[in-house]
Tab-separated table of C-alpha atoms and ligand atoms in Angstrom:
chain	number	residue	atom	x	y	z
A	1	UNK	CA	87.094	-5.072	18.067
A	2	UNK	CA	88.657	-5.175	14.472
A	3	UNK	CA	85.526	-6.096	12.245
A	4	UNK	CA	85.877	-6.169	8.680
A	5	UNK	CA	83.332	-6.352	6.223
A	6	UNK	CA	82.358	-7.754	2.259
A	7	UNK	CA	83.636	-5.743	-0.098
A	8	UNK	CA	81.146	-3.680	-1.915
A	9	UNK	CA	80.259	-5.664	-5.171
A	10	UNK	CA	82.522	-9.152	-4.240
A	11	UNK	CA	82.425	-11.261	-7.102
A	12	UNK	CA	83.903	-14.649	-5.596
A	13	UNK	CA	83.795	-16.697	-2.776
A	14	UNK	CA	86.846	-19.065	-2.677
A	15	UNK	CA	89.092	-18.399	-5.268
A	16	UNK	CA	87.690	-19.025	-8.900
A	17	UNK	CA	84.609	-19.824	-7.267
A	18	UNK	CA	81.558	-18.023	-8.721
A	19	UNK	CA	79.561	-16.009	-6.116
A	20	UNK	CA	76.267	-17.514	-7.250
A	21	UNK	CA	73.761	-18.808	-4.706
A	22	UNK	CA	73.503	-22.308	-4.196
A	23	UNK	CA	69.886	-23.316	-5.026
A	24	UNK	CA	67.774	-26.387	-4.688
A	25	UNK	CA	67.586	-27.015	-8.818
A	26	UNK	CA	71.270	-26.701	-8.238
A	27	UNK	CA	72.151	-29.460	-5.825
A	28	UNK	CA	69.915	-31.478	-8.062
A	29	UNK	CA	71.837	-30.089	-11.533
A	30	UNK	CA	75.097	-31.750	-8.960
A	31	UNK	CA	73.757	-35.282	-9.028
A	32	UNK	CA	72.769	-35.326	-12.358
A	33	UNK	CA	76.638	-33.850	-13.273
A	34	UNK	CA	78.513	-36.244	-10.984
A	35	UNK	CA	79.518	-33.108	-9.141
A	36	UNK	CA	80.273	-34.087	-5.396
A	37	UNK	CA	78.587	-31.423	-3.195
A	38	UNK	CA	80.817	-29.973	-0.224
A	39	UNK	CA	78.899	-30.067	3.336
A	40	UNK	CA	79.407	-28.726	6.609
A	41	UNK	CA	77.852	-27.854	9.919
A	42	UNK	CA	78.376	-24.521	11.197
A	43	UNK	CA	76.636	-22.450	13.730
A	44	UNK	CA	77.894	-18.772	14.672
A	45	UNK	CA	78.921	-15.750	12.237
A	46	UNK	CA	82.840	-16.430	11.775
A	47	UNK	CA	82.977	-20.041	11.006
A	48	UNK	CA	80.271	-19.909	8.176
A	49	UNK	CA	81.665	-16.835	6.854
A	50	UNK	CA	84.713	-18.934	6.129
A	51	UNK	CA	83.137	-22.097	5.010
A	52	UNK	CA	81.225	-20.105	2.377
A	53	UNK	CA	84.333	-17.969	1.253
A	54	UNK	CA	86.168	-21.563	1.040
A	55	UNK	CA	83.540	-22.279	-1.530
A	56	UNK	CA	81.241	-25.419	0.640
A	57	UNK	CA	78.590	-25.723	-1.307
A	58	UNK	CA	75.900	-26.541	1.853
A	59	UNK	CA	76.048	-25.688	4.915
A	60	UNK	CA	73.690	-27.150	7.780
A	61	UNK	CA	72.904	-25.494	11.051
A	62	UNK	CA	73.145	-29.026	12.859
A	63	UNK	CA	71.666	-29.834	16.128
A	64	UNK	CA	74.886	-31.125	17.051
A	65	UNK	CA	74.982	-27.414	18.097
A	66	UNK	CA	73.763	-28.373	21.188
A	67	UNK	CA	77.022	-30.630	21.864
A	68	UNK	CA	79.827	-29.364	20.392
A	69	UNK	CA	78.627	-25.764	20.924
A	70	UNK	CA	76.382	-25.387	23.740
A	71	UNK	CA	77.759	-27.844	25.755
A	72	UNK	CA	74.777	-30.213	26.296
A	73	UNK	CA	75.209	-33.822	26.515
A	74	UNK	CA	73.196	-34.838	23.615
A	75	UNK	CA	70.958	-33.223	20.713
A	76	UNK	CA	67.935	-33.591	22.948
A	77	UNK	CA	67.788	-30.778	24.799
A	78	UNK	CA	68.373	-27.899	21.940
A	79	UNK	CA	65.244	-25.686	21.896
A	80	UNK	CA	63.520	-24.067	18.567
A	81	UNK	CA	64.457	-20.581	19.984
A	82	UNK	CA	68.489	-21.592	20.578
A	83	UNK	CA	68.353	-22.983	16.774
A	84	UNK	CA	66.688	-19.908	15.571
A	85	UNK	CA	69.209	-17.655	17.141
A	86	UNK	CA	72.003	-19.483	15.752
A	87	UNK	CA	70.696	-20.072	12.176
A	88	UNK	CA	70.209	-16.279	12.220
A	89	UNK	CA	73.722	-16.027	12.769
A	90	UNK	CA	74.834	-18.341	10.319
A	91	UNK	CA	72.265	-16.713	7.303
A	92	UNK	CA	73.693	-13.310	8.532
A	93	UNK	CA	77.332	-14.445	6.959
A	94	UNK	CA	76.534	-17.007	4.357
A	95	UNK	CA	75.979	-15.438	0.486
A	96	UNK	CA	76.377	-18.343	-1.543
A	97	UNK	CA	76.179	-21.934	0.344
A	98	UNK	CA	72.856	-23.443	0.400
A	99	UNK	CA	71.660	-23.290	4.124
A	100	UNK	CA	69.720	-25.414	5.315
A	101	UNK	CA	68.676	-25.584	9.810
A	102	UNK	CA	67.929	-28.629	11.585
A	103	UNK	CA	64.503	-28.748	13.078
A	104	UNK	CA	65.347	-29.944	16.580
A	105	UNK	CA	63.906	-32.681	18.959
A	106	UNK	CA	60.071	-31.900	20.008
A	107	UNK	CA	59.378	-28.959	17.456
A	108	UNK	CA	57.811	-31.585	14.513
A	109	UNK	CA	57.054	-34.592	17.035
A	110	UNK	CA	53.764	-33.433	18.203
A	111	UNK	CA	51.913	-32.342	15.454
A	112	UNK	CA	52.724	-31.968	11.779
A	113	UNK	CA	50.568	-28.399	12.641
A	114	UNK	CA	53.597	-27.478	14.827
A	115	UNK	CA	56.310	-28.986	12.658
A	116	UNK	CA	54.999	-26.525	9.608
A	117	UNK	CA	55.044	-23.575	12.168
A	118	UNK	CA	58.182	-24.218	13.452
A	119	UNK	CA	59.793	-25.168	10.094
A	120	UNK	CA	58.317	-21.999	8.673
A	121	UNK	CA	59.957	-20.149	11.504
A	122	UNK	CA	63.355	-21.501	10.533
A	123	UNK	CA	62.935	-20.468	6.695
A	124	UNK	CA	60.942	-16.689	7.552
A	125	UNK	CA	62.498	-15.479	10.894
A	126	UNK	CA	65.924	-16.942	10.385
A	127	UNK	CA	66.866	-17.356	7.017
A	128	UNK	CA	66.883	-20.934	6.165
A	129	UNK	CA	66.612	-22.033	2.524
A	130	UNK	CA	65.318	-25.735	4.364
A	131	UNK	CA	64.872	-27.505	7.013
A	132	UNK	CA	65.989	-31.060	8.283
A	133	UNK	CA	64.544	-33.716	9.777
A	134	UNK	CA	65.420	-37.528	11.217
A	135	UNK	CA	63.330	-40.695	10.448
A	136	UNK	CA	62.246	-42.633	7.388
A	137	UNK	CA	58.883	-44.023	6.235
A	138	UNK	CA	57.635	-42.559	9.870
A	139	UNK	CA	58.141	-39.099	8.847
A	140	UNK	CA	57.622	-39.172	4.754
A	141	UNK	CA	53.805	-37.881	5.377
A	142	UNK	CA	55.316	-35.367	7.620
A	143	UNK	CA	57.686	-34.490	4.847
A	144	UNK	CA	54.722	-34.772	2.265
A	145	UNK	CA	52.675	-32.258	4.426
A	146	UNK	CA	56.402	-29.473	4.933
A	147	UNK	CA	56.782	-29.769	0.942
A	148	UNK	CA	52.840	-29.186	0.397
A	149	UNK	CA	53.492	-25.652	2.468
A	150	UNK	CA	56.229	-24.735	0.354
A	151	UNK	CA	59.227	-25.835	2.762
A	152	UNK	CA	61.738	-27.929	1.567
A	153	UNK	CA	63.259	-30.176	3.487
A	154	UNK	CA	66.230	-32.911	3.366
A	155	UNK	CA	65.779	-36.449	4.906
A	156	UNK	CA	68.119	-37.827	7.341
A	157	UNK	CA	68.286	-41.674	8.346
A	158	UNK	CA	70.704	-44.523	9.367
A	159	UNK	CA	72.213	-43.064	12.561
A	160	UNK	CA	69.662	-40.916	13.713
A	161	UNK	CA	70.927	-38.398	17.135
A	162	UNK	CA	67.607	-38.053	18.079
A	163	UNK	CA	66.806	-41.650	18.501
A	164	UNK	CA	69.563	-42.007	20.636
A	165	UNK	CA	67.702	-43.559	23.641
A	166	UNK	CA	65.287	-46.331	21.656
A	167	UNK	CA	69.008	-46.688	19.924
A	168	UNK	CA	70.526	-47.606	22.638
A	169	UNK	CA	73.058	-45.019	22.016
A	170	UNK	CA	75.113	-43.962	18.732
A	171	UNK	CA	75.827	-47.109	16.570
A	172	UNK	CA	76.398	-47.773	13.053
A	173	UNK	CA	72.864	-48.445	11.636
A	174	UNK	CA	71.483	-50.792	8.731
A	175	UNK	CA	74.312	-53.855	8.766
A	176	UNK	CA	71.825	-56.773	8.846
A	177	UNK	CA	69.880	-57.627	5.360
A	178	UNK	CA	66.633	-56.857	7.345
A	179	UNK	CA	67.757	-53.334	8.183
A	180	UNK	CA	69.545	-52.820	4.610
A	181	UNK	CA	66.131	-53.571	2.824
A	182	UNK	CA	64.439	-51.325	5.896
A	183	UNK	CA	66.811	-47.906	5.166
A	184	UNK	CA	65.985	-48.516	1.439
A	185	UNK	CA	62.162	-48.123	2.104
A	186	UNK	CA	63.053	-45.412	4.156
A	187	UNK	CA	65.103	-43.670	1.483
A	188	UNK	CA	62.507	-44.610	-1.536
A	189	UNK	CA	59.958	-42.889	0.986
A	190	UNK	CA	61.623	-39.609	1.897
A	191	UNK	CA	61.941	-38.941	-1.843
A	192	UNK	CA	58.203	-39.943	-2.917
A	193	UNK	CA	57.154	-37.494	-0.185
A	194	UNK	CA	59.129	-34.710	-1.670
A	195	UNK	CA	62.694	-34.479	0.146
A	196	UNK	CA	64.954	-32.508	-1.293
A	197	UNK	CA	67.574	-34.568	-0.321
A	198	UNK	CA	68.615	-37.222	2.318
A	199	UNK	CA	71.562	-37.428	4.804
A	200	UNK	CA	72.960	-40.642	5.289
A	201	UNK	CA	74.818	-40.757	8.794
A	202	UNK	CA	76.147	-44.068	9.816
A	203	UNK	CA	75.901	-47.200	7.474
A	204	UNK	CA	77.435	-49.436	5.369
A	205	UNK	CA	79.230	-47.777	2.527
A	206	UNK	CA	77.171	-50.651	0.650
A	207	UNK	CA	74.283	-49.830	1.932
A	208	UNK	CA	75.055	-45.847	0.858
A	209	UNK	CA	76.055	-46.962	-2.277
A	210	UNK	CA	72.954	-48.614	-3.105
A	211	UNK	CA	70.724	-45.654	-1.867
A	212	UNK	CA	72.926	-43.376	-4.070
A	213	UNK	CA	72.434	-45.687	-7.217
A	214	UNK	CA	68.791	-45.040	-6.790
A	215	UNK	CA	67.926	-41.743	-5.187
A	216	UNK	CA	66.696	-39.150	-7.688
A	217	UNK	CA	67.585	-37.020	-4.974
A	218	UNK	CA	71.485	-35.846	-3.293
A	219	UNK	CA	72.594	-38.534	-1.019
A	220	UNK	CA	74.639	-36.369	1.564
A	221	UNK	CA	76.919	-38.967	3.719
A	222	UNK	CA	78.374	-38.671	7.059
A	223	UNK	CA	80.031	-42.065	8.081
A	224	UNK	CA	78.453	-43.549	4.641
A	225	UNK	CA	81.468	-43.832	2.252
A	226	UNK	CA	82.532	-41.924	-0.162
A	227	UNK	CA	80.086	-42.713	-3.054
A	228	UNK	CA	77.298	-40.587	-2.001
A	229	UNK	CA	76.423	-37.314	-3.519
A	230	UNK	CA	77.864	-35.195	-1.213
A	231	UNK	CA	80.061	-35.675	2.229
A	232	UNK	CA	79.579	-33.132	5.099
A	233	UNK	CA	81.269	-32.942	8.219
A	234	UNK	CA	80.860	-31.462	11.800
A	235	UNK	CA	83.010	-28.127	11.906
A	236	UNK	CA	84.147	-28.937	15.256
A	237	UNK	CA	84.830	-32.370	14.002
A	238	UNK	CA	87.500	-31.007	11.311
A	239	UNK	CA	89.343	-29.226	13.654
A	240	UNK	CA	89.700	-31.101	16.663
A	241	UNK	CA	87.580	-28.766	18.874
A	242	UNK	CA	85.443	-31.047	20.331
A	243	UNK	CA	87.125	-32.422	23.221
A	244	UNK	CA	87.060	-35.957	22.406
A	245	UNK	CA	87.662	-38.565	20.225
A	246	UNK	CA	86.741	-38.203	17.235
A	247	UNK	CA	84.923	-41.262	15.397
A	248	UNK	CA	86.202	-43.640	12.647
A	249	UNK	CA	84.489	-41.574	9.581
A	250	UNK	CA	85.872	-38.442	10.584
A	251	UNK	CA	88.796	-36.365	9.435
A	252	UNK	CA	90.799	-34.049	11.326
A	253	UNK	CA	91.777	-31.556	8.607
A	254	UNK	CA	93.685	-29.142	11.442
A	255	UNK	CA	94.422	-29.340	15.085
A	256	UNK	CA	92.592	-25.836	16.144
A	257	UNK	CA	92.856	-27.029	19.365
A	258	UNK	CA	96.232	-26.904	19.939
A	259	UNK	CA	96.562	-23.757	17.577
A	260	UNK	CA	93.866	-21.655	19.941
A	261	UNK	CA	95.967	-23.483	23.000
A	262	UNK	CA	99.065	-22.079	21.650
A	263	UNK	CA	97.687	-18.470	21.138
A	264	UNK	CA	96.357	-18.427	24.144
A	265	UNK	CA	99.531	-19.457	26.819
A	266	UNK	CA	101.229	-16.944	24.474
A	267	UNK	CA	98.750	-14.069	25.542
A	268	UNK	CA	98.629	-15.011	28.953
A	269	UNK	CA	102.188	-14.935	29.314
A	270	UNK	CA	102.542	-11.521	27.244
A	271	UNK	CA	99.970	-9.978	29.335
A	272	UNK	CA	101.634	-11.556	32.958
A	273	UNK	CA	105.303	-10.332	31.745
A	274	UNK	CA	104.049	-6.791	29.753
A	275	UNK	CA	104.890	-7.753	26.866
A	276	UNK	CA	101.623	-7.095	25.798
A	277	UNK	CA	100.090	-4.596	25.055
A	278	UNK	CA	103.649	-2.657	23.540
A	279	UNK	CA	103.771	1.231	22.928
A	280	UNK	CA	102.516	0.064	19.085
A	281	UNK	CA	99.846	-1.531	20.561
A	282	UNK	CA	98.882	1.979	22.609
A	283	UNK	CA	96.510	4.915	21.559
A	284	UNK	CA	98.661	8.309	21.871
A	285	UNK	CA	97.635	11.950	22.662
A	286	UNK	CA	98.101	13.899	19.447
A	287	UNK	CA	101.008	16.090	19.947
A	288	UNK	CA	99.617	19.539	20.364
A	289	UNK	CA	97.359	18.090	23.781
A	290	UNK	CA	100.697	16.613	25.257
A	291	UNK	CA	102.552	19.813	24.686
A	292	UNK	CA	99.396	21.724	27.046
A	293	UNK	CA	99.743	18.676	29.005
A	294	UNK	CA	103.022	19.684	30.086
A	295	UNK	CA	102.841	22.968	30.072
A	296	UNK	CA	100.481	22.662	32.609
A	297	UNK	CA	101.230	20.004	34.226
A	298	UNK	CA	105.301	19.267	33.781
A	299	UNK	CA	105.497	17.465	37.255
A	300	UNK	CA	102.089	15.242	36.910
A	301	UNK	CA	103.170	14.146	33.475
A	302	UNK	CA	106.421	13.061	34.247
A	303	UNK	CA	105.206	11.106	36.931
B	401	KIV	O1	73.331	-32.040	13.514
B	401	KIV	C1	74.192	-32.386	12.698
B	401	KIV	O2	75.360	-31.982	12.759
B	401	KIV	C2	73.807	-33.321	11.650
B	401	KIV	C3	74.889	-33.826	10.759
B	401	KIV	C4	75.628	-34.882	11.457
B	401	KIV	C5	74.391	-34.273	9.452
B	401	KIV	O3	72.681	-33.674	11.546
């Protein structure tokens, strides 16, 4: 395995990017500036090491995991220890994004007793700087009692994954008046309680709008339009490796599909014609063991 590692002292991450950490008072300092902040989901060692050397400003160890990782059919069935090991992963390569790990379905649901220990597992065992959670109003004295324990944590509403069954699956949330004036209580909430700052997935561009206009806190859209705070993405989403189509908000910056499809017929075929691996490719004996070699053994070598 070639592995390859910071440089000793690295003073940038993408280029003319200052390597400093991405803080909470920062993402904050970004609404107040008009600064858009760059968002993305990532979930292993190699992918987050290039988001944050590419400069994304946060980067969210999604429980879409579970689907366009794992392999699971929806965000359901993710467990605390299958997020932990992956936002390990994730904290192990990031240096200046701010990284923040969803808490997944069932770890806050219960009790808001197991929602602090499990959140507090997220920021101690695996490096999280905060920790995510779906619902509005519901949740803000959930969110109330995370912030009193010193976690922070960012909101998510509209198009909420793990509501997908009293959802009736994944539609675009908040297009009636009713529900508009409902996702603005739910924002107003979220930020009374103490969230950091609130993902919008799902709804009117309006609607975002609106709850951008009059969040103290970072609006960060995902199907929202672009006049929230920040945009983020699903890694997978970006480039085309998640083996289906991908929605209306999306954006398919590069077809890594069909690049890793390409690379790998190629190295199929080198290895099934010998092409691969070439002499180059080959470890050698140094010279003095090939000349004992032969001298004891001219016939074997040959052969
Ligand atoms: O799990 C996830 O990827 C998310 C984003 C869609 C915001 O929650």
């Amino acid at each position: 395995m070639s592995v390859t590692h910071f440089p000793a002292g690295a003073g940038s991450s993408a280029v003319g990017t200052p390597l400093t950490k991405v803080t909470m008072p920062a993402l904050a300092e970004m609404k107040r500036q008009g600064t858009t902040i760059a968002a993305l989901t990532a979930y292993d060692y190699p992918t987050s090491r290039l988001a944050d050397e590419a400069g994304i400003d946060l980067i969210l160890v999604g429980d879409s995991l579970a689907m366009v990782v794992l392999g699971y059919e929806n965000t359901l069935s993710i467990t605390m220890d299958e997020m932990l090991h992956h936002t390990r992963a994730v904290a192990r390569a990031v240096r200046r994004a701010f990284l923040v790990a969803d808490m997944p379905y069932g770890s806050y649901h219960a009790s808001s007793r197991d929602a602090v220990r499990n959140a507090v597992r997220l920021i101690k065992e695996a490096g999280a700087q905060a920790v995510k959670i779906e619902g509005g109003s519901s949740r803000a004295r959930l969110v109330q009692r995370l912030t009193d324990a010193e976690i922070p944590v960012v909101g998510h509403i509209g198009l909420t994954p793990q509501s997908v069954h009293s959802m009736g699956g994944y539609h675009v949330q908040g297009r009636s008046l009713e529900a508009f004036d409902r996702l603005l209580a739910d924002a107003r909430a979220l930020e009374d309680a103490g969230a950091i700052a609130i993902v919008l997935e799902g709804i009117p561009r309006e609607l975002a709008a609106t709850i951008t206009a009059q969040s103290g806190v970072p609006t960060i859209g995902i199907g929202a339009g672009p006049e929230c705070d920040g945009q983020i993405l699903v890694f997978h989403d970006l480039f085309n490796l998640t083996f289906s189509p991908t929605a209306k908000f999306s954006h398919q910056y590069a077809d890594g599909a069909a690049f890793f499809a390409g690379a790998l017929a190629q190295y199929r075929d080198d290895v099934a014609t010998h092409r691969f691996p070439s002499d180059a490719e080959s470890y050698h004996l140094p010279r003095r063991v090939m000349a004992e070699l032969e001298a004891a053994q001219p016939r074997a070598r040959k052969a």
